Amino acid sequence: MSIEAHFIVVALLAIAWMLFDNHLYYRYVLPVLREVNGESAARPQLLPWRRHEQVEAFLGLLDEIDRRPWFAWPLRHRRFIALMGVPLAMTVLLRMWVQLQ
């Protein structure tokens, strides 16, 4: 696989993860928080730490009702999954560096 193809694959995986994460956030997290806490408490947040607080509150609600829907795993491990993109990006940079040598 060429470096360009490798870079495109990594970029597409990163974009797909961001879209999936936003889909879970807007489709599942915010409606439940609006129901529980009211409209003002569940406004969409762009800042990662505030969004993380909302997701943690949502996961706490899931723990209280002992229900694990399919989307709880990616929400619970969202930082770990995002960090998995770092080695992929590093492989692209390493391959570019090797080719320049």
Coordinates of N, CA and C in Angstrom, one line a residue:
M1 N 0.9 -1.2 0.0 CA 0.0 0.0 0.0 C 0.9 1.2 0.0
S2 N 0.6 2.2 -0.8 CA 1.4 3.4 -0.9 C 1.2 4.3 0.3
I3 N 2.1 5.2 0.5 CA 1.9 6.1 1.6 C 0.7 6.9 1.5
E4 N 0.3 7.4 0.3 CA -0.9 8.2 0.1 C -2.1 7.4 0.5
A5 N -2.2 6.1 0.1 CA -3.3 5.3 0.4 C -3.4 5.0 1.9
H6 N -2.2 4.8 2.5 CA -2.2 4.6 3.9 C -2.7 5.9 4.7
F7 N -2.3 7.0 4.2 CA -2.7 8.3 4.8 C -4.2 8.5 4.7
I8 N -4.8 8.1 3.5 CA -6.2 8.3 3.2 C -7.0 7.3 4.1
V9 N -6.5 6.1 4.2 CA -7.2 5.1 5.1 C -7.3 5.6 6.5
V10 N -6.1 6.1 7.1 CA -6.1 6.6 8.4 C -7.0 7.8 8.6
A11 N -7.0 8.7 7.6 CA -7.9 9.9 7.7 C -9.3 9.5 7.6
L12 N -9.7 8.6 6.8 CA -11.1 8.1 6.7 C -11.5 7.4 8.0
L13 N -10.7 6.6 8.6 CA -11.0 6.0 9.9 C -11.2 7.0 11.0
A14 N -10.4 8.1 11.0 CA -10.5 9.1 12.0 C -11.9 9.9 11.8
I15 N -12.2 10.2 10.5 CA -13.4 10.9 10.2 C -14.6 10.0 10.6
A16 N -14.5 8.7 10.2 CA -15.6 7.8 10.6 C -15.9 7.7 12.1
W17 N -14.8 7.7 12.8 CA -14.9 7.6 14.3 C -15.6 8.9 14.8
M18 N -15.1 10.1 14.3 CA -15.7 11.3 14.8 C -17.2 11.4 14.5
L19 N -17.6 11.0 13.3 CA -19.0 11.0 12.9 C -19.8 10.0 13.8
F20 N -19.3 8.8 14.0 CA -20.0 7.8 14.8 C -20.1 8.3 16.3
D21 N -19.1 9.0 16.8 CA -19.1 9.5 18.2 C -20.1 10.6 18.3
N22 N -20.2 11.5 17.3 CA -21.2 12.6 17.3 C -22.6 12.0 17.2
H23 N -22.7 11.0 16.3 CA -24.0 10.3 16.2 C -24.5 9.8 17.5
L24 N -23.7 9.1 18.2 CA -24.0 8.5 19.5 C -24.4 9.6 20.5
Y25 N -23.6 10.7 20.5 CA -23.8 11.8 21.4 C -25.2 12.5 21.2
Y26 N -25.4 12.8 19.9 CA -26.7 13.6 19.6 C -27.9 12.6 19.6
R27 N -27.7 11.4 19.2 CA -28.9 10.5 19.1 C -29.3 9.9 20.4
Y28 N -28.3 9.6 21.3 CA -28.7 8.8 22.5 C -28.4 9.6 23.8
V29 N -27.3 10.3 23.9 CA -26.9 10.9 25.2 C -27.8 12.2 25.4
L30 N -27.9 13.1 24.5 CA -28.6 14.3 24.7 C -30.1 14.1 25.0
P31 N -30.8 13.3 24.2 CA -32.2 13.2 24.6 C -32.5 12.6 26.0
V32 N -31.7 11.7 26.4 CA -31.9 11.2 27.8 C -31.6 12.2 28.8
L33 N -30.5 13.0 28.6 CA -30.2 14.0 29.6 C -31.2 15.1 29.6
R34 N -31.8 15.4 28.4 CA -32.9 16.4 28.4 C -34.1 15.9 29.2
E35 N -34.4 14.6 29.1 CA -35.5 14.1 29.8 C -35.3 14.1 31.3
V36 N -34.1 13.8 31.7 CA -33.8 13.7 33.2 C -33.5 15.1 33.8
N37 N -32.7 15.9 33.1 CA -32.3 17.2 33.7 C -32.9 18.4 33.2
G38 N -33.7 18.3 32.2 CA -34.3 19.5 31.6 C -33.6 20.0 30.4
E39 N -34.2 20.9 29.6 CA -33.6 21.4 28.4 C -32.3 22.1 28.6
S40 N -32.2 23.0 29.6 CA -31.1 23.8 29.7 C -29.8 23.0 30.1
A41 N -30.0 21.9 30.8 CA -28.8 21.2 31.3 C -28.2 20.3 30.2
A42 N -29.0 20.1 29.2 CA -28.5 19.1 28.1 C -28.3 19.8 26.8
R43 N -27.7 21.0 26.8 CA -27.4 21.6 25.5 C -26.2 20.9 25.0
P44 N -26.1 20.9 23.6 CA -24.9 20.3 23.0 C -23.6 21.1 23.4
Q45 N -22.6 20.3 23.7 CA -21.3 20.9 24.1 C -20.2 20.6 23.1
L46 N -19.5 21.6 22.7 CA -18.4 21.4 21.8 C -17.0 21.2 22.6
L47 N -17.0 21.7 23.8 CA -15.7 21.5 24.6 C -15.6 20.1 25.0
P48 N -14.5 19.4 24.8 CA -14.4 18.0 25.1 C -14.7 17.6 26.5
W49 N -14.2 18.4 27.5 CA -14.3 18.1 28.9 C -15.8 18.2 29.3
R50 N -16.5 19.2 28.8 CA -17.9 19.3 29.1 C -18.7 18.2 28.5
R51 N -18.4 17.9 27.3 CA -19.1 16.8 26.6 C -18.8 15.5 27.4
H52 N -17.6 15.3 27.8 CA -17.2 14.1 28.6 C -18.0 14.0 29.9
E53 N -18.2 15.2 30.6 CA -19.1 15.2 31.8 C -20.5 14.7 31.5
Q54 N -21.0 15.2 30.3 CA -22.4 14.8 29.9 C -22.4 13.3 29.7
V55 N -21.4 12.8 29.0 CA -21.4 11.3 28.6 C -21.2 10.5 29.9
E56 N -20.4 11.0 30.9 CA -20.3 10.3 32.1 C -21.6 10.3 32.9
A57 N -22.3 11.4 32.9 CA -23.6 11.4 33.5 C -24.6 10.4 32.9
F58 N -24.5 10.3 31.6 CA -25.4 9.4 30.9 C -25.0 8.0 31.2
L59 N -23.8 7.7 31.3 CA -23.3 6.3 31.6 C -23.7 6.0 33.0
G60 N -23.7 7.0 33.9 CA -24.1 6.8 35.3 C -25.6 6.4 35.4
L61 N -26.4 7.0 34.5 CA -27.8 6.7 34.4 C -28.0 5.2 34.0
L62 N -27.2 4.9 33.0 CA -27.3 3.5 32.5 C -26.9 2.5 33.6
D63 N -25.9 2.8 34.4 CA -25.5 1.9 35.4 C -26.6 1.8 36.5
E64 N -27.3 2.9 36.7 CA -28.4 2.8 37.7 C -29.5 1.9 37.3
I65 N -29.8 1.8 36.0 CA -30.9 1.0 35.6 C -30.5 -0.4 35.1
D66 N -29.2 -0.7 35.3 CA -28.6 -2.0 34.9 C -29.0 -2.4 33.5
R67 N -28.8 -1.5 32.6 CA -29.1 -1.8 31.2 C -27.9 -1.4 30.4
R68 N -27.5 -2.3 29.6 CA -26.3 -2.0 28.7 C -26.7 -2.1 27.3
P69 N -27.1 -0.9 26.7 CA -27.4 -1.0 25.3 C -26.1 -1.1 24.4
W70 N -26.2 -1.4 23.2 CA -25.1 -1.6 22.3 C -24.1 -0.4 22.2
F71 N -24.6 0.8 22.4 CA -23.8 2.0 22.2 C -23.1 2.4 23.5
A72 N -23.3 1.7 24.6 CA -22.6 2.0 25.9 C -21.1 1.7 25.8
W73 N -20.7 0.7 25.1 CA -19.3 0.3 25.1 C -18.5 1.4 24.3
P74 N -18.9 1.9 23.1 CA -18.1 2.9 22.5 C -18.1 4.2 23.3
L75 N -19.2 4.5 23.9 CA -19.2 5.7 24.7 C -18.3 5.6 25.9
R76 N -18.3 4.5 26.6 CA -17.4 4.3 27.8 C -15.9 4.3 27.4
H77 N -15.6 3.8 26.3 CA -14.2 3.7 25.9 C -13.8 4.6 24.8
R78 N -14.5 5.8 24.7 CA -14.3 6.7 23.6 C -12.8 7.2 23.5
R79 N -12.3 7.5 24.7 CA -10.9 8.1 24.7 C -9.9 7.0 24.3
F80 N -10.1 5.8 24.7 CA -9.2 4.7 24.3 C -9.2 4.5 22.8
I81 N -10.5 4.5 22.3 CA -10.6 4.3 20.8 C -10.0 5.4 20.0
A82 N -10.2 6.6 20.5 CA -9.5 7.8 19.9 C -8.0 7.7 19.9
L83 N -7.5 7.2 21.0 CA -6.0 7.0 21.1 C -5.5 6.0 20.2
M84 N -6.3 5.0 19.8 CA -5.9 4.0 18.8 C -5.5 4.6 17.5
G85 N -6.1 5.8 17.2 CA -5.7 6.5 16.0 C -4.3 7.0 16.0
V86 N -3.7 7.2 17.1 CA -2.4 7.8 17.2 C -1.4 6.8 16.6
P87 N -1.4 5.5 16.9 CA -0.4 4.6 16.3 C -0.6 4.5 14.8
L88 N -1.9 4.6 14.3 CA -2.1 4.6 12.9 C -1.5 5.8 12.2
A89 N -1.7 7.0 12.8 CA -1.1 8.2 12.3 C 0.4 8.1 12.3
M90 N 1.0 7.6 13.4 CA 2.4 7.4 13.5 C 3.0 6.5 12.4
T91 N 2.3 5.5 12.0 CA 2.8 4.6 11.0 C 2.9 5.4 9.7
V92 N 1.9 6.3 9.4 CA 2.0 7.1 8.2 C 3.2 8.0 8.3
L93 N 3.4 8.7 9.4 CA 4.6 9.5 9.5 C 5.9 8.7 9.4
L94 N 5.9 7.6 10.0 CA 7.1 6.7 9.9 C 7.4 6.3 8.5
R95 N 6.4 5.9 7.8 CA 6.6 5.5 6.4 C 7.0 6.7 5.5
M96 N 6.5 7.9 5.8 CA 7.0 9.1 5.0 C 8.4 9.4 5.4
W97 N 8.8 9.2 6.6 CA 10.2 9.5 7.0 C 11.1 8.5 6.4
V98 N 10.7 7.2 6.4 CA 11.6 6.2 5.8 C 11.7 6.4 4.3
Q99 N 10.7 6.8 3.6 CA 10.8 7.1 2.2 C 11.7 8.3 1.9
L100 N 11.7 9.2 2.8 CA 12.6 10.4 2.5 C 14.1 10.1 2.7
Q101 N 14.4 9.0 3.5 CA 15.8 8.6 3.7 C 16.5 8.0 2.5

